XYZ file of C-alpha atoms in Angstrom:
420
model
C -38.175 28.661 21.612
C -38.371 28.974 17.808
C -34.844 30.384 17.685
C -33.503 27.474 19.750
C -35.260 24.961 17.473
C -33.952 26.741 14.374
C -30.375 26.666 15.683
C -30.743 22.982 16.571
C -31.963 22.124 13.069
C -29.181 24.228 11.538
C -26.643 22.292 13.593
C -28.102 18.971 12.427
C -28.073 20.107 8.813
C -24.446 21.257 8.869
C -23.425 18.049 10.612
C -25.236 15.907 8.027
C -23.465 17.673 5.165
C -20.042 18.025 6.797
C -17.470 17.764 4.035
C -14.079 16.148 4.243
C -11.365 17.231 1.818
C -8.639 14.825 0.758
C -5.205 16.033 -0.302
C -3.256 13.689 -2.581
C -1.092 11.865 -1.924
C -2.780 10.812 1.308
C 0.500 9.148 2.347
C 3.285 11.289 0.937
C 6.796 10.029 0.251
C 7.837 6.417 -0.467
C 4.659 4.593 0.480
C 4.225 2.282 -2.545
C 1.960 -0.700 -3.207
C -0.810 0.189 -0.741
C -3.241 -2.418 0.537
C -6.209 -1.590 2.745
C -8.796 -3.397 4.839
C -11.826 -2.143 6.732
C -12.740 -3.530 10.163
C -15.923 -1.979 11.515
C -15.300 1.767 11.355
C -11.518 1.396 11.276
C -9.183 1.300 8.271
C -5.756 -0.340 8.199
C -3.220 0.135 5.430
C 0.199 -1.351 4.646
C 2.938 -0.524 2.104
C 6.034 -2.087 0.544
C 9.440 -1.243 2.036
C 11.774 -3.336 -0.165
C 15.131 -3.710 1.670
C 14.521 -1.108 4.361
C 13.975 -2.079 7.975
C 11.644 -2.199 9.853
C 9.460 -3.573 7.075
C 5.863 -2.890 6.067
C 4.430 0.038 8.066
C 0.899 -0.343 9.409
C -1.347 2.739 9.334
C -4.725 3.355 10.960
C -7.484 5.794 9.985
C -11.118 6.504 10.721
C -11.794 8.655 7.665
C -9.323 7.659 4.874
C -7.649 11.081 5.159
C -5.918 11.211 8.535
C -3.469 8.349 8.969
C -1.371 7.364 11.965
C 1.385 4.785 11.865
C 0.713 2.295 14.632
C 3.463 -0.236 13.973
C 5.544 -2.261 11.528
C 4.862 -5.845 10.525
C 8.538 -6.807 10.365
C 10.308 -5.245 13.341
C 12.446 -8.122 14.638
C 15.609 -9.374 12.946
C 14.433 -12.893 13.797
C 11.459 -12.458 11.424
C 13.732 -11.682 8.465
C 16.520 -9.395 7.299
C 17.564 -8.248 3.835
C 21.349 -8.521 3.921
C 22.684 -9.058 0.405
C 19.579 -7.550 -1.231
C 19.569 -4.463 -3.428
C 17.588 -1.483 -2.135
C 14.772 -2.100 -4.648
C 14.501 -5.835 -3.882
C 13.338 -7.321 -0.568
C 9.630 -6.979 0.195
C 7.167 -6.601 -2.693
C 3.468 -5.676 -2.465
C 2.050 -6.650 0.937
C -1.676 -7.234 1.366
C -3.630 -6.904 4.610
C -6.867 -8.736 5.443
C -9.011 -9.382 8.512
C -11.032 -12.502 9.295
C -12.703 -13.642 12.520
C -10.488 -11.730 14.932
C -7.182 -12.203 13.111
C -5.247 -9.894 10.814
C -3.381 -11.527 7.930
C -0.526 -9.992 5.953
C 0.703 -11.714 2.809
C 3.791 -10.564 0.930
C 6.721 -11.565 -1.280
C 10.379 -11.580 -0.290
C 11.559 -11.529 -3.883
C 15.046 -13.030 -3.423
C 14.692 -15.051 -0.228
C 11.914 -17.536 0.297
C 9.238 -16.162 -1.998
C 5.708 -15.730 -0.653
C 4.697 -15.832 3.003
C 1.907 -15.011 5.434
C 2.055 -13.441 8.905
C -0.702 -12.943 11.463
C -1.555 -10.716 14.416
C -4.475 -10.196 16.754
C -3.605 -6.502 16.991
C -2.547 -4.758 13.739
C -0.110 -2.647 15.766
C 1.738 -5.875 16.504
C 3.459 -7.955 17.465
C 3.158 -9.919 14.225
C 4.084 -13.586 13.967
C 7.141 -14.984 12.259
C 6.578 -15.634 8.543
C 4.977 -18.857 7.352
C 6.377 -19.583 3.899
C 4.057 -20.640 1.086
C 6.347 -22.632 -1.182
C 3.557 -23.771 -3.488
C 2.645 -20.187 -4.339
C 4.979 -19.417 -7.249
C 4.995 -15.743 -8.175
C 4.549 -12.376 -6.466
C 1.926 -10.073 -4.909
C -0.171 -12.601 -2.945
C -3.509 -11.466 -1.547
C -6.177 -13.270 0.502
C -9.920 -13.391 -0.105
C -12.345 -14.771 2.500
C -15.632 -16.108 1.129
C -17.932 -17.473 3.851
C -16.472 -20.894 4.763
C -13.657 -20.715 2.205
C -10.554 -18.624 1.681
C -8.337 -18.151 -1.351
C -4.879 -16.800 -2.043
C -4.558 -15.020 -5.390
C -1.266 -13.961 -6.954
C 0.710 -13.032 -10.063
C 2.498 -16.031 -11.601
C 4.430 -17.247 -14.618
C 3.027 -17.849 -18.092
C 1.473 -21.256 -18.751
C 4.076 -24.052 -18.682
C 6.694 -21.322 -18.159
C 6.475 -20.559 -21.875
C 5.688 -16.836 -22.252
C 4.219 -15.794 -25.593
C 5.910 -12.403 -25.273
C 7.988 -10.384 -22.811
C 5.904 -9.505 -19.755
C 3.381 -12.328 -20.281
C 2.091 -13.287 -16.847
C -0.934 -14.988 -15.272
C -3.133 -14.645 -12.199
C -3.717 -17.853 -10.242
C -5.264 -19.017 -6.995
C -5.248 -21.785 -4.421
C -7.662 -22.433 -1.594
C -6.131 -21.271 1.680
C -6.624 -22.551 5.223
C -6.686 -19.535 7.597
C -5.985 -21.784 10.595
C -3.075 -23.924 9.376
C -1.901 -21.154 7.007
C -1.468 -23.682 4.209
C -2.793 -23.925 0.663
C -4.815 -26.917 -0.493
C -6.282 -28.474 -3.592
C -5.455 -27.655 -7.179
C -4.066 -24.390 -8.476
C -6.599 -22.501 -10.633
C -5.717 -20.259 -13.557
C -7.871 -17.095 -13.365
C -6.363 -14.727 -15.944
C -3.942 -15.495 -18.769
C -1.889 -12.521 -19.947
C -4.357 -9.828 -18.980
C -7.596 -8.281 -20.192
C -6.958 -9.125 -23.868
C -4.048 -11.465 -24.552
C -4.239 -10.733 -28.293
C -2.920 -7.241 -27.484
C 0.021 -8.667 -25.507
C -0.717 -6.995 -22.149
C 2.245 -6.989 -19.770
C 2.770 -7.573 -16.081
C -0.714 -8.179 -14.773
C -0.006 -8.061 -11.032
C -1.162 -6.901 -7.612
C -4.459 -8.842 -7.849
C -7.228 -8.568 -5.286
C -10.490 -10.539 -5.273
C -13.591 -9.052 -3.680
C -17.302 -9.799 -3.818
C -20.145 -7.364 -4.454
C -23.723 -8.610 -4.614
C -23.505 -11.863 -6.602
C -20.320 -11.049 -8.517
C -16.698 -11.893 -7.781
C -14.254 -9.271 -9.047
C -10.521 -9.350 -9.759
C -8.961 -5.903 -9.536
C -5.394 -5.923 -10.878
C -2.691 -3.749 -12.401
C -1.381 -3.957 -15.963
C 1.412 -2.261 -17.897
C 4.226 -2.231 -15.327
C 4.691 0.278 -12.526
C 6.049 3.178 -14.610
C 4.134 5.618 -16.855
C 2.162 2.822 -18.584
C 0.705 1.621 -15.290
C -3.055 0.999 -15.275
C -5.803 -0.737 -13.317
C -8.200 -3.277 -14.805
C -11.261 -5.145 -13.571
C -12.781 -8.555 -14.380
C -15.704 -10.433 -12.854
C -17.216 -13.895 -12.500
C -20.056 -15.719 -10.783
C -17.468 -17.967 -9.101
C -14.339 -17.150 -7.116
C -12.365 -19.525 -9.323
C -13.688 -18.125 -12.601
C -14.067 -17.922 -15.498
C -13.503 -14.146 -15.308
C -14.778 -11.745 -17.958
C -13.069 -8.347 -18.412
C -14.893 -5.003 -18.368
C -15.304 -3.761 -21.935
C -14.160 -0.246 -20.949
C -10.905 -1.243 -19.227
C -8.691 0.202 -17.894
C -10.662 1.680 -15.019
C -7.693 3.898 -14.079
C -4.622 5.125 -15.974
C -2.805 8.361 -16.793
C -0.694 6.997 -19.653
C -2.742 8.662 -22.427
C -2.404 12.191 -21.036
C -0.005 14.900 -22.212
C 3.334 14.233 -20.462
C 4.048 17.980 -20.507
C 0.946 18.917 -18.516
C 1.612 21.027 -15.421
C 2.047 19.254 -12.061
C 1.365 15.769 -13.421
C 0.404 12.696 -11.403
C 1.587 9.601 -13.282
C 2.084 5.839 -13.026
C -1.300 5.238 -11.370
C -2.219 1.644 -10.522
C -1.848 -1.155 -7.982
C -5.245 -0.190 -6.605
C -7.523 -1.718 -3.991
C -11.161 -0.716 -3.493
C -12.688 -0.028 -0.101
C -16.014 1.180 1.275
C -15.769 4.653 2.785
C -17.523 5.935 5.936
C -20.304 7.233 3.657
C -20.979 3.812 2.125
C -19.458 4.833 -1.195
C -16.486 3.119 -2.809
C -12.978 4.609 -2.920
C -9.770 3.451 -4.569
C -6.432 3.478 -2.785
C -3.552 3.241 -5.268
C 0.056 4.175 -5.978
C 1.173 7.070 -8.174
C 4.101 9.469 -8.470
C 4.665 13.217 -8.711
C 7.444 13.548 -11.289
C 9.594 16.542 -12.106
C 11.932 17.287 -15.035
C 10.505 14.408 -17.010
C 10.251 11.257 -14.900
C 12.276 11.932 -11.752
C 10.529 11.606 -8.404
C 12.550 11.876 -5.212
C 9.420 11.365 -3.141
C 9.120 7.863 -4.606
C 5.900 6.019 -5.261
C 3.181 7.288 -2.930
C -0.332 6.400 -1.778
C -3.255 8.225 -3.424
C -7.065 8.147 -3.181
C -9.860 8.716 -5.706
C -13.625 8.152 -5.710
C -15.202 5.197 -7.508
C -18.467 5.156 -9.425
C -20.388 1.942 -10.115
C -22.003 1.702 -13.555
C -23.946 -1.388 -14.632
C -22.101 -3.498 -12.085
C -18.624 -2.200 -12.953
C -16.418 0.169 -10.903
C -14.691 3.151 -12.527
C -11.970 5.025 -10.629
C -11.858 8.828 -10.906
C -15.132 8.955 -12.902
C -15.855 11.809 -15.341
C -12.252 13.048 -15.037
C -9.126 12.260 -16.989
C -6.500 13.552 -14.572
C -6.221 12.260 -11.034
C -6.851 15.264 -8.811
C -4.717 16.657 -6.018
C -7.883 17.246 -4.005
C -11.240 15.521 -3.632
C -14.169 16.103 -1.285
C -16.699 13.753 0.273
C -19.809 14.310 2.337
C -18.872 12.840 5.668
C -17.162 13.974 8.843
C -13.395 14.236 9.215
C -11.948 12.408 12.233
C -8.457 13.486 13.239
C -6.147 11.212 15.207
C -4.570 12.324 18.454
C -0.778 12.697 18.459
C -0.585 11.769 14.776
C 1.905 13.725 12.638
C 0.405 14.849 9.324
C 1.062 12.663 6.295
C -0.271 14.820 3.455
C -0.412 18.426 2.286
C 1.978 21.121 3.464
C 3.312 20.384 6.918
C 6.400 20.473 9.071
C 7.589 18.157 11.805
C 10.451 17.623 14.225
C 11.995 14.263 14.963
C 13.794 13.839 18.277
C 15.856 10.949 19.588
C 15.144 10.617 23.273
C 14.851 7.000 24.290
C 12.899 5.606 21.355
C 13.141 5.744 17.575
C 10.225 7.111 15.594
C 8.412 4.231 13.841
C 8.808 5.881 10.453
C 12.639 5.904 10.561
C 14.383 3.288 8.433
C 17.607 1.309 8.546
C 19.003 -0.597 5.601
C 18.370 -4.370 5.667
C 18.337 -4.930 9.462
C 18.391 -3.229 12.829
C 21.882 -3.665 14.272
C 21.950 -1.777 17.555
C 25.706 -2.373 17.988
C 26.565 0.791 16.015
C 24.109 3.249 17.604
C 22.641 4.235 20.930
C 19.820 6.452 22.211
C 19.696 8.722 25.215
C 17.863 11.831 26.325
C 21.170 13.663 26.736
C 22.982 12.724 23.519
C 20.093 11.758 21.269
C 21.039 9.346 18.469
C 24.739 8.445 18.627
C 26.280 6.610 15.675
C 29.544 4.736 15.256
C 30.830 5.042 11.712
C 31.201 1.811 9.723
C 33.185 0.970 6.575
C 30.056 -0.216 4.725
C 28.393 2.279 2.392
C 24.850 2.699 1.064
C 26.107 1.543 -2.345
C 26.781 -1.935 -0.950
C 24.354 -4.632 0.167
C 25.270 -4.744 3.846
C 24.104 -2.811 6.906
C 25.782 0.624 6.801
C 25.556 3.225 9.559
C 22.416 4.658 7.994
C 19.134 5.921 9.408
C 16.696 7.480 6.956
C 13.492 9.512 6.892
C 11.213 9.609 3.866
C 11.215 12.792 1.789
C 7.527 13.714 1.748
C 7.524 16.965 -0.231
C 8.780 17.855 -3.682
C 9.999 21.192 -2.298
C 11.205 21.165 1.284
C 13.865 22.285 3.734
C 15.561 19.925 6.184
C 17.734 20.875 9.136
C 19.590 18.756 11.622
C 21.833 19.199 14.622
C 24.900 16.971 14.877
C 28.310 16.836 16.483
C 31.397 14.717 15.773
C 33.336 13.072 18.581
C 36.928 14.421 18.835
C 38.446 10.971 18.275
C 36.495 10.579 15.026
C 37.430 14.067 13.885
C 41.112 13.099 13.954
């Protein structure tokens, strides 16, 4: 009886201290500008896709490590296409939120229409057509729900469109009606320039407002999205300010580290904070894994790091200078059934039976006139005169490169008429 009791207690103890290990990036390969929301015990995350189609993948996780793509926000040509847009234009910085049974996704179509909001009852879709927010001038819109009020916060122009220096931007907000999907009232200026305008901070963007205890916080990026990227934090007793910056900003950056360090992670920023399954705070942010200086064929990717609260202020990656390739936390890992791995060393096989994998990307729209799917012939393409260097819809189907060192193989055949 004692042995049985001892084994039972040992089982409880090991379960209580089960450790999960994260491998960065948690979403490898061209998953920039992450935004995350927690609904009960579920996490949902979205990323930018620029001019690729379908747009804005939606991921689900139970543990912040194992992610499964469950859909795409923009999957119908009737929602929008990106014909005429450069590959780095299109959709900028989506944000996902949940409120009273509805998921909201706000985003910027940088060259066509500006800012918009879309909704869904199920994050896997289908998502609504876009509702355009013409009054919201700028980029990177994000929603914040505060009891009986909601706000949309975004990066905007300098005051009176008169920048004091190159890269001078502001953060502003309107009240937002989650039912009519319209803004109301007066626009409020929340941040002018950045943490310290006397130092000419550039490109404060990707703002998110959240509330903790009696404080409202703005978490935003500064410095641009390259090697000078950083994350800053400000707080206020009111959602509409005034906001006071943390004296030890930035709360995340890698710009001061030796650029020649081995296996660097750089360009960290565009972060959003979220409560983990253990009740602790974690940051989800973009970064890159460069090689030979500042090349990165895997693109901007999604990373994770722990957050420590000190005197009411959050610090990302506390007590460390370099963002780590691995972290551990004291809670249980929950794997997802039928989910291909998204981080670490892995291999996969993509087949083309009767349905395209959700992670595959066209350029600018899905035009099914030049391809077909079948169990016998797989993915059959008709060649087109358009090329990837142009701004049309070429005969292109892409898969993200998710490893810095990898091998790819494919099986293909050319129809005899084409061969001639």
